[in-house]
PDB file of C-alpha atoms and ligand atoms in Angstrom:
ATOM      1  CA  MET A   1     113.869 132.028  94.602  1.00 93.00           C
ATOM      2  CA  ILE A   2     111.790 128.894  95.112  1.00 97.00           C
ATOM      3  CA  LEU A   3     111.334 126.757  92.003  1.00 98.00           C
ATOM      4  CA  VAL A   4     109.239 123.639  91.449  1.00 98.00           C
ATOM      5  CA  PHE A   5     110.501 121.264  88.740  1.00 98.00           C
ATOM      6  CA  LEU A   6     107.497 119.406  87.385  1.00 98.00           C
ATOM      7  CA  GLY A   7     107.445 116.826  84.612  1.00 98.00           C
ATOM      8  CA  PRO A   8     107.293 113.147  83.797  1.00 98.00           C
ATOM      9  CA  PRO A   9     109.943 110.677  84.964  1.00 97.00           C
ATOM     10  CA  GLY A  10     113.002 110.907  82.729  1.00 96.00           C
ATOM     11  CA  SER A  11     112.268 114.408  81.415  1.00 97.00           C
ATOM     12  CA  GLY A  12     115.571 115.693  82.825  1.00 96.00           C
ATOM     13  CA  LYS A  13     114.436 117.438  86.020  1.00 97.00           C
ATOM     14  CA  GLY A  14     117.257 116.005  88.122  1.00 95.00           C
ATOM     15  CA  THR A  15     119.939 116.695  85.501  1.00 94.00           C
ATOM     16  CA  GLN A  16     118.888 120.329  85.092  1.00 97.00           C
ATOM     17  CA  ALA A  17     118.344 120.821  88.836  1.00 97.00           C
ATOM     18  CA  LYS A  18     121.965 119.743  89.455  1.00 95.00           C
ATOM     19  CA  ARG A  19     123.241 122.171  86.807  1.00 96.00           C
ATOM     20  CA  LEU A  20     121.168 125.094  88.125  1.00 97.00           C
ATOM     21  CA  SER A  21     122.055 124.265  91.707  1.00 96.00           C
ATOM     22  CA  SER A  22     125.769 124.456  90.970  1.00 94.00           C
ATOM     23  CA  GLN A  23     125.363 127.736  89.016  1.00 93.00           C
ATOM     24  CA  ARG A  24     123.230 129.561  91.569  1.00 92.00           C
ATOM     25  CA  SER A  25     124.010 127.792  94.872  1.00 88.00           C
ATOM     26  CA  TRP A  26     120.373 126.941  95.508  1.00 96.00           C
ATOM     27  CA  PRO A  27     120.154 123.406  96.925  1.00 98.00           C
ATOM     28  CA  GLN A  28     118.363 120.723  94.912  1.00 97.00           C
ATOM     29  CA  LEU A  29     115.676 119.162  97.110  1.00 98.00           C
ATOM     30  CA  SER A  30     114.848 115.829  95.467  1.00 97.00           C
ATOM     31  CA  THR A  31     112.351 113.680  97.343  1.00 97.00           C
ATOM     32  CA  GLY A  32     113.433 110.733  95.179  1.00 96.00           C
ATOM     33  CA  ASP A  33     117.068 111.153  96.353  1.00 94.00           C
ATOM     34  CA  MET A  34     115.960 111.573  99.978  1.00 96.00           C
ATOM     35  CA  LEU A  35     113.921 108.375  99.808  1.00 96.00           C
ATOM     36  CA  ARG A  36     116.746 106.434  98.137  1.00 94.00           C
ATOM     37  CA  ALA A  37     119.116 107.662 100.885  1.00 93.00           C
ATOM     38  CA  ALA A  38     116.653 106.362 103.504  1.00 95.00           C
ATOM     39  CA  ILE A  39     116.533 102.992 101.701  1.00 94.00           C
ATOM     40  CA  GLN A  40     120.329 102.807 101.616  1.00 91.00           C
ATOM     41  CA  ALA A  41     120.507 103.680 105.320  1.00 94.00           C
ATOM     42  CA  GLY A  42     118.012 100.879 106.079  1.00 95.00           C
ATOM     43  CA  THR A  43     115.660 103.109 108.090  1.00 95.00           C
ATOM     44  CA  SER A  44     112.019 102.166 108.682  1.00 93.00           C
ATOM     45  CA  LEU A  45     110.984 105.060 106.426  1.00 93.00           C
ATOM     46  CA  GLY A  46     113.266 103.632 103.740  1.00 94.00           C
ATOM     47  CA  ARG A  47     111.734 100.151 104.072  1.00 94.00           C
ATOM     48  CA  GLU A  48     108.224 101.604 103.767  1.00 94.00           C
ATOM     49  CA  ALA A  49     109.177 103.757 100.764  1.00 96.00           C
ATOM     50  CA  LYS A  50     110.928 100.902  98.929  1.00 95.00           C
ATOM     51  CA  SER A  51     107.755  98.846  98.596  1.00 94.00           C
ATOM     52  CA  PHE A  52     106.079 101.721  96.713  1.00 97.00           C
ATOM     53  CA  MET A  53     109.086 102.829  94.681  1.00 97.00           C
ATOM     54  CA  ASP A  54     109.927  99.353  93.378  1.00 95.00           C
ATOM     55  CA  GLN A  55     106.465  99.198  91.813  1.00 95.00           C
ATOM     56  CA  GLY A  56     106.634 102.726  90.396  1.00 96.00           C
ATOM     57  CA  ALA A  57     103.884 103.926  92.763  1.00 98.00           C
ATOM     58  CA  LEU A  58     103.978 107.132  94.787  1.00 98.00           C
ATOM     59  CA  VAL A  59     105.050 107.037  98.425  1.00 98.00           C
ATOM     60  CA  PRO A  60     102.238 108.295 100.738  1.00 97.00           C
ATOM     61  CA  ASP A  61     101.833 112.076 100.833  1.00 97.00           C
ATOM     62  CA  SER A  62     102.376 112.278 104.605  1.00 95.00           C
ATOM     63  CA  VAL A  63     105.872 110.747 104.266  1.00 95.00           C
ATOM     64  CA  VAL A  64     107.183 113.138 101.598  1.00 97.00           C
ATOM     65  CA  ILE A  65     105.474 116.200 103.077  1.00 96.00           C
ATOM     66  CA  GLY A  66     107.248 115.422 106.366  1.00 94.00           C
ATOM     67  CA  LEU A  67     110.631 115.116 104.596  1.00 95.00           C
ATOM     68  CA  ILE A  68     110.263 118.421 102.740  1.00 96.00           C
ATOM     69  CA  GLY A  69     108.843 120.188 105.797  1.00 95.00           C
ATOM     70  CA  GLU A  70     112.060 119.452 107.698  1.00 93.00           C
ATOM     71  CA  ARG A  71     114.398 120.166 104.807  1.00 96.00           C
ATOM     72  CA  VAL A  72     113.182 123.640 103.766  1.00 96.00           C
ATOM     73  CA  LYS A  73     113.804 124.977 107.270  1.00 93.00           C
ATOM     74  CA  GLN A  74     117.543 124.277 107.031  1.00 96.00           C
ATOM     75  CA  ALA A  75     119.941 127.210 106.694  1.00 96.00           C
ATOM     76  CA  ASP A  76     121.088 126.429 103.149  1.00 96.00           C
ATOM     77  CA  CYS A  77     117.514 126.984 101.882  1.00 97.00           C
ATOM     78  CA  ALA A  78     117.429 130.622 103.011  1.00 94.00           C
ATOM     79  CA  ALA A  79     118.346 132.166  99.639  1.00 93.00           C
ATOM     80  CA  GLY A  80     116.255 129.760  97.589  1.00 96.00           C
ATOM     81  CA  PHE A  81     115.916 126.121  96.557  1.00 98.00           C
ATOM     82  CA  ILE A  82     114.834 123.856  93.732  1.00 98.00           C
ATOM     83  CA  LEU A  83     112.097 121.306  94.422  1.00 98.00           C
ATOM     84  CA  ASP A  84     112.865 118.358  92.136  1.00 98.00           C
ATOM     85  CA  GLY A  85     110.006 115.838  92.043  1.00 97.00           C
ATOM     86  CA  PHE A  86     107.938 117.473  94.770  1.00 98.00           C
ATOM     87  CA  PRO A  87     105.027 118.147  94.865  1.00 98.00           C
ATOM     88  CA  ARG A  88     103.579 115.239  92.890  1.00 98.00           C
ATOM     89  CA  THR A  89      99.936 115.331  93.982  1.00 98.00           C
ATOM     90  CA  ILE A  90      97.413 118.108  94.657  1.00 98.00           C
ATOM     91  CA  PRO A  91      97.490 117.436  98.448  1.00 98.00           C
ATOM     92  CA  GLN A  92     101.305 117.765  98.358  1.00 98.00           C
ATOM     93  CA  ALA A  93     101.007 121.082  96.473  1.00 98.00           C
ATOM     94  CA  GLU A  94      98.484 122.386  98.999  1.00 98.00           C
ATOM     95  CA  ALA A  95     100.668 121.277 101.911  1.00 98.00           C
ATOM     96  CA  LEU A  96     103.662 123.025 100.310  1.00 98.00           C
ATOM     97  CA  ASP A  97     101.723 126.275  99.877  1.00 98.00           C
ATOM     98  CA  SER A  98     100.673 126.253 103.496  1.00 97.00           C
ATOM     99  CA  LEU A  99     104.179 125.310 104.711  1.00 97.00           C
ATOM    100  CA  LEU A 100     105.756 128.166 102.723  1.00 97.00           C
ATOM    101  CA  SER A 101     103.127 130.692 103.726  1.00 97.00           C
ATOM    102  CA  GLY A 102     103.838 129.797 107.377  1.00 95.00           C
ATOM    103  CA  LEU A 103     107.471 130.699 106.667  1.00 94.00           C
ATOM    104  CA  GLY A 104     106.473 133.923 104.877  1.00 95.00           C
ATOM    105  CA  ARG A 105     107.715 132.557 101.551  1.00 96.00           C
ATOM    106  CA  GLN A 106     106.210 131.530  98.218  1.00 97.00           C
ATOM    107  CA  ILE A 107     106.978 129.694  94.993  1.00 97.00           C
ATOM    108  CA  GLN A 108     108.175 131.925  92.132  1.00 97.00           C
ATOM    109  CA  SER A 109     107.779 129.460  89.233  1.00 98.00           C
ATOM    110  CA  ALA A 110     106.767 125.904  88.438  1.00 98.00           C
ATOM    111  CA  ILE A 111     108.899 124.780  85.501  1.00 98.00           C
ATOM    112  CA  LEU A 112     107.145 122.137  83.414  1.00 98.00           C
ATOM    113  CA  PHE A 113     109.507 119.809  81.524  1.00 98.00           C
ATOM    114  CA  GLU A 114     107.428 118.846  78.479  1.00 98.00           C
ATOM    115  CA  MET A 115     108.277 115.640  76.664  1.00 96.00           C
ATOM    116  CA  PRO A 116     106.304 112.858  74.936  1.00 95.00           C
ATOM    117  CA  ASP A 117     106.060 109.439  76.632  1.00 94.00           C
ATOM    118  CA  SER A 118     107.559 107.743  73.565  1.00 92.00           C
ATOM    119  CA  LEU A 119     110.957 109.393  74.262  1.00 94.00           C
ATOM    120  CA  LEU A 120     110.878 108.946  78.043  1.00 95.00           C
ATOM    121  CA  VAL A 121     111.249 105.176  78.006  1.00 94.00           C
ATOM    122  CA  GLY A 122     114.639 105.402  76.220  1.00 92.00           C
ATOM    123  CA  ARG A 123     115.844 108.099  78.623  1.00 93.00           C
ATOM    124  CA  LEU A 124     114.974 105.993  81.688  1.00 95.00           C
ATOM    125  CA  ALA A 125     115.998 102.561  80.416  1.00 94.00           C
ATOM    126  CA  GLY A 126     119.414 103.992  79.414  1.00 94.00           C
ATOM    127  CA  ARG A 127     120.049 105.886  82.629  1.00 94.00           C
ATOM    128  CA  ARG A 128     122.913 104.769  84.873  1.00 95.00           C
ATOM    129  CA  THR A 129     123.600 106.326  88.273  1.00 93.00           C
ATOM    130  CA  CYS A 130     126.456 106.374  90.713  1.00 94.00           C
ATOM    131  CA  PRO A 131     125.321 104.887  94.045  1.00 89.00           C
ATOM    132  CA  GLN A 132     128.147 106.786  95.787  1.00 89.00           C
ATOM    133  CA  ASP A 133     127.738 110.429  94.712  1.00 88.00           C
ATOM    134  CA  GLY A 134     124.470 110.428  92.707  1.00 87.00           C
ATOM    135  CA  SER A 135     126.110 111.429  89.384  1.00 90.00           C
ATOM    136  CA  MET A 136     123.904 110.580  86.429  1.00 91.00           C
ATOM    137  CA  TYR A 137     124.820 109.128  83.053  1.00 94.00           C
ATOM    138  CA  HIS A 138     123.081 107.728  79.997  1.00 94.00           C
ATOM    139  CA  VAL A 139     124.313 104.873  77.853  1.00 94.00           C
ATOM    140  CA  GLU A 140     123.914 107.018  74.708  1.00 92.00           C
ATOM    141  CA  SER A 141     123.532 110.709  75.532  1.00 89.00           C
ATOM    142  CA  ALA A 142     125.749 111.149  78.601  1.00 91.00           C
ATOM    143  CA  ARG A 143     128.328 108.372  78.606  1.00 95.00           C
ATOM    144  CA  PRO A 144     130.973 108.143  81.314  1.00 96.00           C
ATOM    145  CA  LYS A 145     134.603 108.311  80.163  1.00 97.00           C
ATOM    146  CA  LYS A 146     135.046 104.642  81.083  1.00 96.00           C
ATOM    147  CA  ASP A 147     132.059 102.329  80.492  1.00 94.00           C
ATOM    148  CA  GLY A 148     130.109 101.523  83.667  1.00 95.00           C
ATOM    149  CA  VAL A 149     132.292 103.634  85.986  1.00 97.00           C
ATOM    150  CA  CYS A 150     131.584 107.034  87.584  1.00 97.00           C
ATOM    151  CA  ASP A 151     133.835 109.824  86.236  1.00 97.00           C
ATOM    152  CA  GLN A 152     133.861 111.595  89.606  1.00 95.00           C
ATOM    153  CA  CYS A 153     134.628 108.811  92.085  1.00 96.00           C
ATOM    154  CA  GLY A 154     135.345 105.615  90.107  1.00 96.00           C
ATOM    155  CA  THR A 155     132.409 103.680  91.641  1.00 96.00           C
ATOM    156  CA  ALA A 156     130.617 101.073  89.470  1.00 97.00           C
ATOM    157  CA  LEU A 157     127.424 102.561  87.999  1.00 97.00           C
ATOM    158  CA  ILE A 158     124.046 100.913  88.614  1.00 95.00           C
ATOM    159  CA  GLN A 159     120.632 100.851  86.979  1.00 94.00           C
ATOM    160  CA  ARG A 160     117.892 102.037  89.348  1.00 91.00           C
ATOM    161  CA  PRO A 161     115.440  99.184  90.164  1.00 90.00           C
ATOM    162  CA  ASP A 162     112.558 101.398  88.967  1.00 93.00           C
ATOM    163  CA  ASP A 163     114.257 101.950  85.593  1.00 93.00           C
ATOM    164  CA  GLN A 164     113.270  98.422  84.437  1.00 91.00           C
ATOM    165  CA  GLU A 165     110.856  98.675  81.478  1.00 88.00           C
ATOM    166  CA  GLU A 166     107.828  97.152  83.255  1.00 89.00           C
ATOM    167  CA  VAL A 167     108.165  99.607  86.167  1.00 95.00           C
ATOM    168  CA  ILE A 168     108.748 102.555  83.798  1.00 95.00           C
ATOM    169  CA  SER A 169     105.343 102.060  82.171  1.00 94.00           C
ATOM    170  CA  ASN A 170     103.661 102.140  85.595  1.00 96.00           C
ATOM    171  CA  ARG A 171     105.557 105.307  86.570  1.00 97.00           C
ATOM    172  CA  LEU A 172     104.292 107.018  83.419  1.00 97.00           C
ATOM    173  CA  LYS A 173     100.689 105.978  84.185  1.00 97.00           C
ATOM    174  CA  VAL A 174     101.066 107.256  87.757  1.00 98.00           C
ATOM    175  CA  TYR A 175     102.465 110.544  86.442  1.00 98.00           C
ATOM    176  CA  HIS A 176      99.501 111.137  84.124  1.00 98.00           C
ATOM    177  CA  ARG A 177      96.932 110.147  86.739  1.00 98.00           C
ATOM    178  CA  GLN A 178      98.318 111.724  89.926  1.00 98.00           C
ATOM    179  CA  THR A 179     100.892 114.366  89.004  1.00 98.00           C
ATOM    180  CA  GLU A 180      99.681 115.904  85.734  1.00 98.00           C
ATOM    181  CA  PRO A 181      96.737 117.652  87.487  1.00 98.00           C
ATOM    182  CA  LEU A 182      99.406 119.941  88.993  1.00 98.00           C
ATOM    183  CA  VAL A 183      99.844 121.523  85.552  1.00 98.00           C
ATOM    184  CA  GLY A 184      96.362 123.063  85.940  1.00 98.00           C
ATOM    185  CA  TYR A 185      97.020 123.867  89.603  1.00 98.00           C
ATOM    186  CA  TYR A 186     100.073 125.996  88.790  1.00 98.00           C
ATOM    187  CA  ARG A 187      98.608 127.409  85.576  1.00 98.00           C
ATOM    188  CA  GLU A 188      95.619 128.782  87.529  1.00 98.00           C
ATOM    189  CA  ARG A 189      98.071 130.450  89.914  1.00 98.00           C
ATOM    190  CA  GLN A 190     100.016 131.889  86.919  1.00 98.00           C
ATOM    191  CA  LEU A 191     103.197 130.166  88.046  1.00 98.00           C
ATOM    192  CA  LEU A 192     103.522 127.609  85.224  1.00 98.00           C
ATOM    193  CA  ARG A 193     106.529 128.012  82.883  1.00 98.00           C
ATOM    194  CA  PRO A 194     106.711 125.200  80.272  1.00 98.00           C
ATOM    195  CA  ILE A 195     110.031 124.351  78.616  1.00 98.00           C
ATOM    196  CA  ARG A 196     110.832 121.864  75.859  1.00 97.00           C
ATOM    197  CA  ALA A 197     112.659 118.951  77.467  1.00 98.00           C
ATOM    198  CA  ASP A 198     113.002 116.850  74.281  1.00 96.00           C
ATOM    199  CA  GLN A 199     116.177 118.654  73.205  1.00 96.00           C
ATOM    200  CA  GLY A 200     119.879 118.245  73.916  1.00 93.00           C
ATOM    201  CA  LEU A 201     121.156 118.874  77.449  1.00 93.00           C
ATOM    202  CA  ASP A 202     122.593 122.328  76.703  1.00 96.00           C
ATOM    203  CA  GLN A 203     119.506 123.460  74.787  1.00 97.00           C
ATOM    204  CA  VAL A 204     117.286 122.506  77.746  1.00 98.00           C
ATOM    205  CA  THR A 205     119.645 124.409  80.091  1.00 98.00           C
ATOM    206  CA  GLN A 206     119.346 127.417  77.782  1.00 98.00           C
ATOM    207  CA  GLY A 207     115.533 127.124  77.666  1.00 97.00           C
ATOM    208  CA  LEU A 208     115.482 127.061  81.442  1.00 98.00           C
ATOM    209  CA  ALA A 209     117.709 130.146  81.667  1.00 97.00           C
ATOM    210  CA  GLU A 210     115.314 131.978  79.290  1.00 97.00           C
ATOM    211  CA  VAL A 211     112.239 131.338  81.447  1.00 96.00           C
ATOM    212  CA  LEU A 212     114.126 132.312  84.609  1.00 94.00           C
ATOM    213  CA  LYS A 213     115.162 135.705  83.220  1.00 90.00           C
TER     214      LYS A 213
HETATM  215  P1  AP5 B   1     112.340 110.416  91.416  1.00 83.03           P
HETATM  216  O1  AP5 B   1     113.694 110.029  91.793  1.00 83.03           O
HETATM  217  O2  AP5 B   1     111.878 111.806  91.668  1.00 83.03           O
HETATM  218  O3  AP5 B   1     112.123 110.011  89.914  1.00 83.03           O
HETATM  219  P2  AP5 B   1     111.242 110.683  88.746  1.00 83.03           P
HETATM  220  O4  AP5 B   1     110.457 111.897  88.990  1.00 83.03           O
HETATM  221  O5  AP5 B   1     110.507 109.533  88.263  1.00 83.03           O
HETATM  222  O6  AP5 B   1     112.274 111.331  87.879  1.00 83.03           O
HETATM  223  P3  AP5 B   1     113.545 110.692  87.383  1.00 83.03           P
HETATM  224  O7  AP5 B   1     114.661 110.858  88.387  1.00 83.03           O
HETATM  225  O8  AP5 B   1     113.286 109.295  86.939  1.00 83.03           O
HETATM  226  O9  AP5 B   1     113.824 111.549  86.063  1.00 83.03           O
HETATM  227  P4  AP5 B   1     114.292 113.036  85.850  1.00 83.03           P
HETATM  228  O10 AP5 B   1     113.209 113.845  85.255  1.00 83.03           O
HETATM  229  O11 AP5 B   1     114.979 113.586  87.072  1.00 83.03           O
HETATM  230  O12 AP5 B   1     115.353 112.783  84.690  1.00 83.03           O
HETATM  231  P5  AP5 B   1     116.955 112.684  84.779  1.00 83.03           P
HETATM  232  O13 AP5 B   1     117.537 114.055  84.888  1.00 83.03           O
HETATM  233  O14 AP5 B   1     117.365 111.673  85.790  1.00 83.03           O
HETATM  234  O15 AP5 B   1     111.266 109.468  92.143  1.00 83.03           O
HETATM  235  C1  AP5 B   1     111.445 108.063  92.206  1.00 83.03           C
HETATM  236  C2  AP5 B   1     110.321 107.449  93.033  1.00 83.03           C
HETATM  237  O16 AP5 B   1     110.353 108.010  94.367  1.00 83.03           O
HETATM  238  C3  AP5 B   1     108.894 107.746  92.541  1.00 83.03           C
HETATM  239  O17 AP5 B   1     108.487 106.824  91.542  1.00 83.03           O
HETATM  240  C4  AP5 B   1     108.093 107.600  93.845  1.00 83.03           C
HETATM  241  O18 AP5 B   1     107.913 106.246  94.163  1.00 83.03           O
HETATM  242  C5  AP5 B   1     109.020 108.200  94.887  1.00 83.03           C
HETATM  243  N1  AP5 B   1     108.801 109.643  95.070  1.00 83.03           N
HETATM  244  C6  AP5 B   1     109.675 110.642  94.819  1.00 83.03           C
HETATM  245  N2  AP5 B   1     109.139 111.837  95.081  1.00 83.03           N
HETATM  246  C7  AP5 B   1     107.855 111.586  95.512  1.00 83.03           C
HETATM  247  C8  AP5 B   1     106.792 112.433  95.908  1.00 83.03           C
HETATM  248  N3  AP5 B   1     106.919 113.777  95.896  1.00 83.03           N
HETATM  249  N4  AP5 B   1     105.627 111.849  96.271  1.00 83.03           N
HETATM  250  C9  AP5 B   1     105.501 110.501  96.311  1.00 83.03           C
HETATM  251  N5  AP5 B   1     106.477 109.643  95.916  1.00 83.03           N
HETATM  252  C10 AP5 B   1     107.652 110.187  95.522  1.00 83.03           C
HETATM  253  O19 AP5 B   1     117.287 112.142  83.309  1.00 83.03           O
HETATM  254  C11 AP5 B   1     116.948 110.810  82.918  1.00 83.03           C
HETATM  255  C12 AP5 B   1     118.031 110.271  81.961  1.00 83.03           C
HETATM  256  O20 AP5 B   1     118.022 111.022  80.758  1.00 83.03           O
HETATM  257  C13 AP5 B   1     119.457 110.364  82.522  1.00 83.03           C
HETATM  258  O21 AP5 B   1     120.174 109.229  82.095  1.00 83.03           O
HETATM  259  C14 AP5 B   1     120.045 111.615  81.876  1.00 83.03           C
HETATM  260  O22 AP5 B   1     121.442 111.517  81.704  1.00 83.03           O
HETATM  261  C15 AP5 B   1     119.290 111.640  80.537  1.00 83.03           C
HETATM  262  N6  AP5 B   1     119.000 112.998  80.082  1.00 83.03           N
HETATM  263  C16 AP5 B   1     118.550 114.030  80.832  1.00 83.03           C
HETATM  264  N7  AP5 B   1     118.346 115.126  80.064  1.00 83.03           N
HETATM  265  C17 AP5 B   1     118.677 114.750  78.794  1.00 83.03           C
HETATM  266  C18 AP5 B   1     118.648 115.442  77.537  1.00 83.03           C
HETATM  267  N8  AP5 B   1     118.265 116.725  77.446  1.00 83.03           N
HETATM  268  N9  AP5 B   1     119.018 114.756  76.435  1.00 83.03           N
HETATM  269  C19 AP5 B   1     119.408 113.463  76.518  1.00 83.03           C
HETATM  270  N10 AP5 B   1     119.461 112.753  77.669  1.00 83.03           N
HETATM  271  C20 AP5 B   1     119.090 113.387  78.796  1.00 83.03           C
END
């Protein structure tokens, strides 16, 4: 099973990908997480990516296509995987199709997380993440047991640099301009499965389970 999670920033792709990944043992392949790991490791790829990410712009296609190309060939992807935040442009989608066809594989569904922009800003501005293990929280909807501290490992939570309000508005513009055309791309291929993402966490999980039946 190969799934693409498509949707605007803050629509809950990462949260639901983590839940599904732990239920089904399909790895979550998040290009955003891979890029942030490269930034933390101080690699040249990380330095290049940071200048785009801090402004809410997309990292060049060649960089993320290269990352995914390496990752999908690893053994843990054999039974299936969840692409969280990739592809994000038509050239990325085309590169993915050709990569998978070279491996004799194909996407089963592109899940579209539908949510209005007006609600996304609150989701992103309130998000807090653990820099140690990647756990995600929200100051209102998913609070840690102790304010500002990760439940899993006790590390102090941070706000992502691109979750500042001025960067959020650019990320939403970039989504509509560069990523939304993928809705038509996957609809034409009869792979698009929209779900309502403007509901509580468990309702979204249930909506996802329904479309995967
Ligand atoms: P990336 O890390 O992929 O960010 P994104 O797509 O902008 O998505 P987010 O992680 O912001 O949101 P999400 O939908 O996963 O929501 P989440 O579950 O966290 O990319 C970051 C940057 O990297 C990009 O801007 C770009 O520069 C670069 N990049 C990455 N991939 C790229 C690519 N393919 N090509 C080029 N550049 C690329 O939830 C958000 C918050 O809401 C959390 O606090 C959560 O707790 C809360 N929440 C979630 N669901 C619910 C719910 N149902 N109810 C209430 N609260 C909820």
